[in-house]
Amino acid sequence: MAPRGPHTSGDEERAGPAPRRSADTRANATLDNNNKFEYDEHLALVAEKKEREMTFKEAASGDLRLIMYSLGFSGTIIMEGYGLALLTYLFSVEPFNQKYGVKDTTGKYEVEYKWKATLPLLAQIGSIIGVLLTAPLVNYVGYKRTVLLMLALCAAFALIPFFAANVYILAGGFLVQGIPWGVFQVVSPAFSSEVASLQLRPILTTWNNLCWIIGQLLASGVAFGFHNMANHWAYRVPFGLNWAFIIVLFCAIFAAPESPYWYLKKHRGADARKAVKKLVRKGSEERTEEKLALMQHAIYHEMKMVAHDQTRWQKISAMFRGVDKRRTEIACMAWIIQALCGSSLIGWAPKLFESAGMDSSKALAMNIALPCAGIVGTIASWWLMQKMGRRSIYFWGLVAMALVLTGCGLATLAKNSAAGYAAGGILIVYTGIYDLTIGPICYSIVGEIASVRLRTQTISLARGLYLTFNLFNMFLTPKMLAMDDSGWKWGAKTGFLYAGICALGAVYTFFRIPETKDISVRGLNILFHERVKARKFSVNKATELERLQGGAASKTGSRDDTVSVVDEVVEPKTVSPARVATPNN
């Protein structure tokens, strides 16, 4: 039995004639005949305090299985990053250009500009469709079965580019492949942010960025390894490797539990306990009860002032009204900034190097250094987040990237053969900074800012806007980098444009994006509900406001450790005193 706090003997006013439960019964947090969850609120507060005070080593040791299952969900991002990066890298592979391109005036085969823009664009459109489908799918069948379904579709859709006879069929293949890729982009960070403890949350959410980089690294290595082959296997083997990802990931996801939050919102308490038990260290009953109570308390705190008489549209539109409007704005802007900060140059790096004077073979070889720099940057960000938090890293990352991108543009002003290597070296530095700051931190910010009851919807909208704004990159980045008559011949001078966007993003970050380091789900709810300015978000501020709320509550009703989570989570409205309970101090 988990540790319990003192109880008071007074009964608070109840909405119905339900009998009070004993302390032992309440501690077990089981589903009663009235479809209500009862749990020990004091136990949840103890669990929250433990999570805040434990070291990373203690958290990793106690939740090792949670980490492994979360990494399984995040592994789907590796496949998405591989597929998207591979497409742009193959534009520098001669057999691919011979199959799907046309001969230019020099006798060299090249994929036409319209297809260079259209193929990634169709994949992005497919991803947008997938993002829109994610929220209803997850709400209906859960995270686990949604991912398993999408992996099965990936296996089928991978046949299309593998056997594509022409560029039109290839385009259709990337369109439909983008649908499951879009689902993965939402499910992975949402699942990680839900199941992770306070110390593991930033690492497991930013791990998604590392998975993206790993996918890019694999794509660059595979493209370079097969580009010297003189037949169709130079691009078919890289396409076929998708099936290897699918087999491994399907087995990993099949063994993982569903998110306990999903079960709790579906009033399936027994299943939620089983899921939590599978996430924590084997045999740790105390940790199971604490983590389950903490999840129930997070849900209760969000919905204790909500009504249960709203229409479906009112529930969906909740993230555009009231307190959640601000949370939605921050999540969306964080990902929009990431889309427009110049990260598209990483995917088109080989073409940028070629435009600066390198031949295609050296450009592909140098391109491998970019994801390597990204891996080092993302791993280093885990340490940096413990020291600086999210907001400061995001702000200074944008400032540093603005300066580096300006240097990338200036490097091309030197009219000699070293300009290409200078631009390439600067882009490697940019990649390291991006994956130390904006790349991984964005996943953490979006996953933590979204409320529990609107997490899937908020992340879906934010990621959908990211993909929509990324269409700007799909259309214009190849146009800006192209040095022939079809392009604008900017080359590495494109860095000037993205440097300006980074500067604007830094201004927004300073005034609007709050710090979320070490702040629990409940603490964030309090800070947003009290409309605290972004620059004043902190654990101490959340604790201070919580004490003030507790003092106000103690004047209006008696205390009890039992809380009932009823109905489903909806938009905040007026709450009756009968639905409010506060912890004992």
PDB file of N, CA, C and O in Angstrom, residues 423-482:
ATOM      1  N   ALA A 423      30.700  26.893 -47.194  1.00  0.00           N
ATOM      2  CA  ALA A 423      29.256  26.813 -46.974  1.00  0.00           C
ATOM      3  C   ALA A 423      28.875  25.483 -46.331  1.00  0.00           C
ATOM      4  O   ALA A 423      28.014  25.424 -45.442  1.00  0.00           O
ATOM      5  N   GLY A 424      29.530  24.397 -46.780  1.00  0.00           N
ATOM      6  CA  GLY A 424      29.255  23.080 -46.201  1.00  0.00           C
ATOM      7  C   GLY A 424      29.639  23.015 -44.734  1.00  0.00           C
ATOM      8  O   GLY A 424      28.901  22.477 -43.904  1.00  0.00           O
ATOM      9  N   GLY A 425      30.810  23.566 -44.395  1.00  0.00           N
ATOM     10  CA  GLY A 425      31.250  23.566 -43.000  1.00  0.00           C
ATOM     11  C   GLY A 425      30.317  24.363 -42.109  1.00  0.00           C
ATOM     12  O   GLY A 425      29.987  23.949 -40.993  1.00  0.00           O
ATOM     13  N   ILE A 426      29.881  25.518 -42.603  1.00  0.00           N
ATOM     14  CA  ILE A 426      28.954  26.350 -41.827  1.00  0.00           C
ATOM     15  C   ILE A 426      27.618  25.645 -41.656  1.00  0.00           C
ATOM     16  O   ILE A 426      26.991  25.709 -40.588  1.00  0.00           O
ATOM     17  N   LEU A 427      27.161  24.936 -42.694  1.00  0.00           N
ATOM     18  CA  LEU A 427      25.893  24.217 -42.589  1.00  0.00           C
ATOM     19  C   LEU A 427      25.979  23.079 -41.578  1.00  0.00           C
ATOM     20  O   LEU A 427      24.999  22.757 -40.900  1.00  0.00           O
ATOM     21  N   ILE A 428      27.143  22.457 -41.452  1.00  0.00           N
ATOM     22  CA  ILE A 428      27.331  21.417 -40.431  1.00  0.00           C
ATOM     23  C   ILE A 428      27.201  22.033 -39.034  1.00  0.00           C
ATOM     24  O   ILE A 428      26.565  21.464 -38.140  1.00  0.00           O
ATOM     25  N   VAL A 429      27.803  23.211 -38.849  1.00  0.00           N
ATOM     26  CA  VAL A 429      27.680  23.918 -37.572  1.00  0.00           C
ATOM     27  C   VAL A 429      26.215  24.258 -37.309  1.00  0.00           C
ATOM     28  O   VAL A 429      25.711  24.084 -36.185  1.00  0.00           O
ATOM     29  N   TYR A 430      25.512  24.743 -38.342  1.00  0.00           N
ATOM     30  CA  TYR A 430      24.086  25.064 -38.208  1.00  0.00           C
ATOM     31  C   TYR A 430      23.301  23.827 -37.789  1.00  0.00           C
ATOM     32  O   TYR A 430      22.424  23.906 -36.906  1.00  0.00           O
ATOM     33  N   THR A 431      23.581  22.689 -38.405  1.00  0.00           N
ATOM     34  CA  THR A 431      22.871  21.450 -38.073  1.00  0.00           C
ATOM     35  C   THR A 431      23.083  21.075 -36.617  1.00  0.00           C
ATOM     36  O   THR A 431      22.146  20.649 -35.920  1.00  0.00           O
ATOM     37  N   GLY A 432      24.331  21.212 -36.146  1.00  0.00           N
ATOM     38  CA  GLY A 432      24.616  20.915 -34.747  1.00  0.00           C
ATOM     39  C   GLY A 432      23.836  21.824 -33.806  1.00  0.00           C
ATOM     40  O   GLY A 432      23.285  21.366 -32.798  1.00  0.00           O
ATOM     41  N   ILE A 433      23.774  23.128 -34.135  1.00  0.00           N
ATOM     42  CA  ILE A 433      23.023  24.072 -33.291  1.00  0.00           C
ATOM     43  C   ILE A 433      21.534  23.767 -33.343  1.00  0.00           C
ATOM     44  O   ILE A 433      20.846  23.756 -32.307  1.00  0.00           O
ATOM     45  N   TYR A 434      21.016  23.504 -34.531  1.00  0.00           N
ATOM     46  CA  TYR A 434      19.590  23.199 -34.691  1.00  0.00           C
ATOM     47  C   TYR A 434      19.203  21.978 -33.858  1.00  0.00           C
ATOM     48  O   TYR A 434      18.182  21.989 -33.155  1.00  0.00           O
ATOM     49  N   ASP A 435      20.007  20.936 -33.929  1.00  0.00           N
ATOM     50  CA  ASP A 435      19.672  19.707 -33.218  1.00  0.00           C
ATOM     51  C   ASP A 435      20.095  19.736 -31.757  1.00  0.00           C
ATOM     52  O   ASP A 435      19.796  18.801 -31.008  1.00  0.00           O
ATOM     53  N   LEU A 436      20.763  20.789 -31.347  1.00  0.00           N
ATOM     54  CA  LEU A 436      21.011  21.021 -29.927  1.00  0.00           C
ATOM     55  C   LEU A 436      19.884  21.837 -29.305  1.00  0.00           C
ATOM     56  O   LEU A 436      19.629  21.726 -28.100  1.00  0.00           O
ATOM     57  N   THR A 437      19.184  22.609 -30.124  1.00  0.00           N
ATOM     58  CA  THR A 437      18.203  23.563 -29.596  1.00  0.00           C
ATOM     59  C   THR A 437      16.811  23.368 -30.201  1.00  0.00           C
ATOM     60  O   THR A 437      15.992  22.633 -29.644  1.00  0.00           O
ATOM     61  N   ILE A 438      16.563  23.988 -31.327  1.00  0.00           N
ATOM     62  CA  ILE A 438      15.207  24.058 -31.880  1.00  0.00           C
ATOM     63  C   ILE A 438      14.650  22.676 -32.224  1.00  0.00           C
ATOM     64  O   ILE A 438      13.493  22.376 -31.916  1.00  0.00           O
ATOM     65  N   GLY A 439      15.443  21.835 -32.851  1.00  0.00           N
ATOM     66  CA  GLY A 439      14.966  20.530 -33.286  1.00  0.00           C
ATOM     67  C   GLY A 439      14.369  19.701 -32.168  1.00  0.00           C
ATOM     68  O   GLY A 439      13.177  19.360 -32.194  1.00  0.00           O
ATOM     69  N   PRO A 440      15.145  19.356 -31.132  1.00  0.00           N
ATOM     70  CA  PRO A 440      14.591  18.524 -30.059  1.00  0.00           C
ATOM     71  C   PRO A 440      13.694  19.285 -29.093  1.00  0.00           C
ATOM     72  O   PRO A 440      12.690  18.745 -28.623  1.00  0.00           O
ATOM     73  N   ILE A 441      14.028  20.539 -28.769  1.00  0.00           N
ATOM     74  CA  ILE A 441      13.279  21.273 -27.752  1.00  0.00           C
ATOM     75  C   ILE A 441      11.841  21.518 -28.196  1.00  0.00           C
ATOM     76  O   ILE A 441      10.920  21.563 -27.373  1.00  0.00           O
ATOM     77  N   CYS A 442      11.626  21.659 -29.488  1.00  0.00           N
ATOM     78  CA  CYS A 442      10.272  21.876 -29.992  1.00  0.00           C
ATOM     79  C   CYS A 442       9.359  20.715 -29.612  1.00  0.00           C
ATOM     80  O   CYS A 442       8.212  20.920 -29.200  1.00  0.00           O
ATOM     81  N   TYR A 443       9.839  19.489 -29.735  1.00  0.00           N
ATOM     82  CA  TYR A 443       9.043  18.321 -29.354  1.00  0.00           C
ATOM     83  C   TYR A 443       8.678  18.378 -27.876  1.00  0.00           C
ATOM     84  O   TYR A 443       7.556  18.036 -27.488  1.00  0.00           O
ATOM     85  N   SER A 444       9.624  18.785 -27.050  1.00  0.00           N
ATOM     86  CA  SER A 444       9.376  18.871 -25.612  1.00  0.00           C
ATOM     87  C   SER A 444       8.346  19.956 -25.301  1.00  0.00           C
ATOM     88  O   SER A 444       7.427  19.742 -24.507  1.00  0.00           O
ATOM     89  N   ILE A 445       8.497  21.119 -25.926  1.00  0.00           N
ATOM     90  CA  ILE A 445       7.573  22.224 -25.663  1.00  0.00           C
ATOM     91  C   ILE A 445       6.153  21.855 -26.068  1.00  0.00           C
ATOM     92  O   ILE A 445       5.199  22.026 -25.298  1.00  0.00           O
ATOM     93  N   VAL A 446       5.992  21.337 -27.275  1.00  0.00           N
ATOM     94  CA  VAL A 446       4.651  21.011 -27.767  1.00  0.00           C
ATOM     95  C   VAL A 446       4.014  19.915 -26.922  1.00  0.00           C
ATOM     96  O   VAL A 446       2.832  19.991 -26.558  1.00  0.00           O
ATOM     97  N   GLY A 447       4.786  18.885 -26.582  1.00  0.00           N
ATOM     98  CA  GLY A 447       4.238  17.786 -25.792  1.00  0.00           C
ATOM     99  C   GLY A 447       3.840  18.205 -24.395  1.00  0.00           C
ATOM    100  O   GLY A 447       2.859  17.699 -23.840  1.00  0.00           O
ATOM    101  N   GLU A 448       4.572  19.152 -23.798  1.00  0.00           N
ATOM    102  CA  GLU A 448       4.298  19.570 -22.432  1.00  0.00           C
ATOM    103  C   GLU A 448       3.250  20.674 -22.345  1.00  0.00           C
ATOM    104  O   GLU A 448       2.501  20.738 -21.368  1.00  0.00           O
ATOM    105  N   ILE A 449       3.193  21.541 -23.335  1.00  0.00           N
ATOM    106  CA  ILE A 449       2.256  22.665 -23.306  1.00  0.00           C
ATOM    107  C   ILE A 449       0.815  22.186 -23.433  1.00  0.00           C
ATOM    108  O   ILE A 449      -0.088  22.702 -22.770  1.00  0.00           O
ATOM    109  N   ALA A 450       0.568  21.191 -24.259  1.00  0.00           N
ATOM    110  CA  ALA A 450      -0.796  20.718 -24.496  1.00  0.00           C
ATOM    111  C   ALA A 450      -1.396  20.127 -23.223  1.00  0.00           C
ATOM    112  O   ALA A 450      -0.720  19.435 -22.467  1.00  0.00           O
ATOM    113  N   SER A 451      -2.681  20.398 -22.967  1.00  0.00           N
ATOM    114  CA  SER A 451      -3.357  19.835 -21.807  1.00  0.00           C
ATOM    115  C   SER A 451      -3.647  18.359 -22.044  1.00  0.00           C
ATOM    116  O   SER A 451      -3.658  17.880 -23.182  1.00  0.00           O
ATOM    117  N   VAL A 452      -3.885  17.624 -20.956  1.00  0.00           N
ATOM    118  CA  VAL A 452      -4.123  16.179 -21.068  1.00  0.00           C
ATOM    119  C   VAL A 452      -5.344  15.902 -21.919  1.00  0.00           C
ATOM    120  O   VAL A 452      -5.325  15.062 -22.814  1.00  0.00           O
ATOM    121  N   ARG A 453      -6.433  16.620 -21.665  1.00  0.00           N
ATOM    122  CA  ARG A 453      -7.677  16.291 -22.345  1.00  0.00           C
ATOM    123  C   ARG A 453      -7.676  16.689 -23.804  1.00  0.00           C
ATOM    124  O   ARG A 453      -8.478  16.178 -24.593  1.00  0.00           O
ATOM    125  N   LEU A 454      -6.759  17.607 -24.195  1.00  0.00           N
ATOM    126  CA  LEU A 454      -6.713  18.072 -25.579  1.00  0.00           C
ATOM    127  C   LEU A 454      -5.362  17.802 -26.224  1.00  0.00           C
ATOM    128  O   LEU A 454      -5.034  18.405 -27.235  1.00  0.00           O
ATOM    129  N   ARG A 455      -4.587  16.880 -25.640  1.00  0.00           N
ATOM    130  CA  ARG A 455      -3.217  16.683 -26.111  1.00  0.00           C
ATOM    131  C   ARG A 455      -3.181  16.215 -27.568  1.00  0.00           C
ATOM    132  O   ARG A 455      -2.469  16.789 -28.397  1.00  0.00           O
ATOM    133  N   THR A 456      -3.925  15.186 -27.901  1.00  0.00           N
ATOM    134  CA  THR A 456      -3.885  14.663 -29.275  1.00  0.00           C
ATOM    135  C   THR A 456      -4.379  15.699 -30.269  1.00  0.00           C
ATOM    136  O   THR A 456      -3.784  15.893 -31.334  1.00  0.00           O
ATOM    137  N   GLN A 457      -5.461  16.400 -29.926  1.00  0.00           N
ATOM    138  CA  GLN A 457      -5.996  17.412 -30.839  1.00  0.00           C
ATOM    139  C   GLN A 457      -5.016  18.565 -31.023  1.00  0.00           C
ATOM    140  O   GLN A 457      -4.817  19.053 -32.145  1.00  0.00           O
ATOM    141  N   THR A 458      -4.403  19.013 -29.923  1.00  0.00           N
ATOM    142  CA  THR A 458      -3.479  20.149 -30.011  1.00  0.00           C
ATOM    143  C   THR A 458      -2.242  19.793 -30.816  1.00  0.00           C
ATOM    144  O   THR A 458      -1.797  20.552 -31.685  1.00  0.00           O
ATOM    145  N   ILE A 459      -1.658  18.617 -30.538  1.00  0.00           N
ATOM    146  CA  ILE A 459      -0.470  18.206 -31.275  1.00  0.00           C
ATOM    147  C   ILE A 459      -0.810  17.974 -32.741  1.00  0.00           C
ATOM    148  O   ILE A 459      -0.015  18.296 -33.638  1.00  0.00           O
ATOM    149  N   SER A 460      -1.994  17.428 -33.019  1.00  0.00           N
ATOM    150  CA  SER A 460      -2.411  17.226 -34.411  1.00  0.00           C
ATOM    151  C   SER A 460      -2.492  18.546 -35.153  1.00  0.00           C
ATOM    152  O   SER A 460      -1.998  18.681 -36.281  1.00  0.00           O
ATOM    153  N   LEU A 461      -3.123  19.547 -34.525  1.00  0.00           N
ATOM    154  CA  LEU A 461      -3.239  20.856 -35.173  1.00  0.00           C
ATOM    155  C   LEU A 461      -1.867  21.491 -35.363  1.00  0.00           C
ATOM    156  O   LEU A 461      -1.555  22.017 -36.445  1.00  0.00           O
ATOM    157  N   ALA A 462      -1.034  21.444 -34.319  1.00  0.00           N
ATOM    158  CA  ALA A 462       0.291  22.059 -34.404  1.00  0.00           C
ATOM    159  C   ALA A 462       1.139  21.396 -35.474  1.00  0.00           C
ATOM    160  O   ALA A 462       1.812  22.073 -36.264  1.00  0.00           O
ATOM    161  N   ARG A 463       1.110  20.065 -35.514  1.00  0.00           N
ATOM    162  CA  ARG A 463       1.900  19.363 -36.526  1.00  0.00           C
ATOM    163  C   ARG A 463       1.331  19.596 -37.923  1.00  0.00           C
ATOM    164  O   ARG A 463       2.075  19.683 -38.907  1.00  0.00           O
ATOM    165  N   GLY A 464       0.008  19.696 -38.020  1.00  0.00           N
ATOM    166  CA  GLY A 464      -0.594  19.987 -39.314  1.00  0.00           C
ATOM    167  C   GLY A 464      -0.164  21.348 -39.844  1.00  0.00           C
ATOM    168  O   GLY A 464       0.126  21.503 -41.037  1.00  0.00           O
ATOM    169  N   LEU A 465      -0.083  22.340 -38.954  1.00  0.00           N
ATOM    170  CA  LEU A 465       0.391  23.659 -39.374  1.00  0.00           C
ATOM    171  C   LEU A 465       1.873  23.621 -39.728  1.00  0.00           C
ATOM    172  O   LEU A 465       2.315  24.310 -40.658  1.00  0.00           O
ATOM    173  N   TYR A 466       2.646  22.826 -38.988  1.00  0.00           N
ATOM    174  CA  TYR A 466       4.057  22.649 -39.339  1.00  0.00           C
ATOM    175  C   TYR A 466       4.188  22.131 -40.770  1.00  0.00           C
ATOM    176  O   TYR A 466       4.977  22.654 -41.575  1.00  0.00           O
ATOM    177  N   LEU A 467       3.413  21.108 -41.092  1.00  0.00           N
ATOM    178  CA  LEU A 467       3.482  20.528 -42.435  1.00  0.00           C
ATOM    179  C   LEU A 467       2.982  21.516 -43.488  1.00  0.00           C
ATOM    180  O   LEU A 467       3.520  21.577 -44.592  1.00  0.00           O
ATOM    181  N   THR A 468       1.952  22.281 -43.135  1.00  0.00           N
ATOM    182  CA  THR A 468       1.427  23.260 -44.080  1.00  0.00           C
ATOM    183  C   THR A 468       2.464  24.343 -44.391  1.00  0.00           C
ATOM    184  O   THR A 468       2.694  24.690 -45.556  1.00  0.00           O
ATOM    185  N   PHE A 469       3.084  24.878 -43.341  1.00  0.00           N
ATOM    186  CA  PHE A 469       4.115  25.894 -43.563  1.00  0.00           C
ATOM    187  C   PHE A 469       5.357  25.283 -44.210  1.00  0.00           C
ATOM    188  O   PHE A 469       6.111  25.979 -44.896  1.00  0.00           O
ATOM    189  N   ASN A 470       5.548  24.007 -44.000  1.00  0.00           N
ATOM    190  CA  ASN A 470       6.691  23.355 -44.630  1.00  0.00           C
ATOM    191  C   ASN A 470       6.507  23.240 -46.142  1.00  0.00           C
ATOM    192  O   ASN A 470       7.474  22.993 -46.877  1.00  0.00           O
ATOM    193  N   LEU A 471       5.264  23.399 -46.606  1.00  0.00           N
ATOM    194  CA  LEU A 471       5.030  23.429 -48.053  1.00  0.00           C
ATOM    195  C   LEU A 471       5.788  24.597 -48.685  1.00  0.00           C
ATOM    196  O   LEU A 471       6.185  24.530 -49.854  1.00  0.00           O
ATOM    197  N   PHE A 472       5.956  25.665 -47.924  1.00  0.00           N
ATOM    198  CA  PHE A 472       6.784  26.798 -48.377  1.00  0.00           C
ATOM    199  C   PHE A 472       8.180  26.299 -48.736  1.00  0.00           C
ATOM    200  O   PHE A 472       8.753  26.663 -49.778  1.00  0.00           O
ATOM    201  N   ASN A 473       8.725  25.463 -47.873  1.00  0.00           N
ATOM    202  CA  ASN A 473      10.050  24.905 -48.141  1.00  0.00           C
ATOM    203  C   ASN A 473      10.038  23.974 -49.347  1.00  0.00           C
ATOM    204  O   ASN A 473      10.968  23.970 -50.160  1.00  0.00           O
ATOM    205  N   MET A 474       8.965  23.160 -49.455  1.00  0.00           N
ATOM    206  CA  MET A 474       8.882  22.207 -50.558  1.00  0.00           C
ATOM    207  C   MET A 474       8.844  22.918 -51.908  1.00  0.00           C
ATOM    208  O   MET A 474       9.448  22.478 -52.885  1.00  0.00           O
ATOM    209  N   PHE A 475       8.130  24.019 -51.957  1.00  0.00           N
ATOM    210  CA  PHE A 475       8.010  24.762 -53.200  1.00  0.00           C
ATOM    211  C   PHE A 475       9.262  25.583 -53.518  1.00  0.00           C
ATOM    212  O   PHE A 475       9.771  25.570 -54.637  1.00  0.00           O
ATOM    213  N   LEU A 476       9.748  26.313 -52.506  1.00  0.00           N
ATOM    214  CA  LEU A 476      10.715  27.364 -52.782  1.00  0.00           C
ATOM    215  C   LEU A 476      12.169  27.001 -52.517  1.00  0.00           C
ATOM    216  O   LEU A 476      13.066  27.588 -53.133  1.00  0.00           O
ATOM    217  N   THR A 477      12.435  26.073 -51.585  1.00  0.00           N
ATOM    218  CA  THR A 477      13.832  25.750 -51.292  1.00  0.00           C
ATOM    219  C   THR A 477      14.585  25.237 -52.525  1.00  0.00           C
ATOM    220  O   THR A 477      15.680  25.729 -52.827  1.00  0.00           O
ATOM    221  N   PRO A 478      14.038  24.244 -53.265  1.00  0.00           N
ATOM    222  CA  PRO A 478      14.764  23.826 -54.470  1.00  0.00           C
ATOM    223  C   PRO A 478      14.870  24.942 -55.507  1.00  0.00           C
ATOM    224  O   PRO A 478      15.847  25.011 -56.255  1.00  0.00           O
ATOM    225  N   LYS A 479      13.868  25.819 -55.542  1.00  0.00           N
ATOM    226  CA  LYS A 479      13.905  26.939 -56.485  1.00  0.00           C
ATOM    227  C   LYS A 479      15.024  27.908 -56.109  1.00  0.00           C
ATOM    228  O   LYS A 479      15.759  28.411 -56.973  1.00  0.00           O
ATOM    229  N   MET A 480      15.175  28.161 -54.809  1.00  0.00           N
ATOM    230  CA  MET A 480      16.214  29.081 -54.359  1.00  0.00           C
ATOM    231  C   MET A 480      17.610  28.501 -54.551  1.00  0.00           C
ATOM    232  O   MET A 480      18.560  29.223 -54.858  1.00  0.00           O
ATOM    233  N   LEU A 481      17.739  27.170 -54.384  1.00  0.00           N
ATOM    234  CA  LEU A 481      19.062  26.549 -54.462  1.00  0.00           C
ATOM    235  C   LEU A 481      19.500  26.248 -55.882  1.00  0.00           C
ATOM    236  O   LEU A 481      20.699  26.145 -56.160  1.00  0.00           O
ATOM    237  N   ALA A 482      18.524  26.067 -56.793  1.00  0.00           N
ATOM    238  CA  ALA A 482      18.852  25.693 -58.171  1.00  0.00           C
ATOM    239  C   ALA A 482      19.695  26.770 -58.847  1.00  0.00           C
ATOM    240  O   ALA A 482      19.392  27.966 -58.753  1.00  0.00           O
TER     241      ALA A 482
END
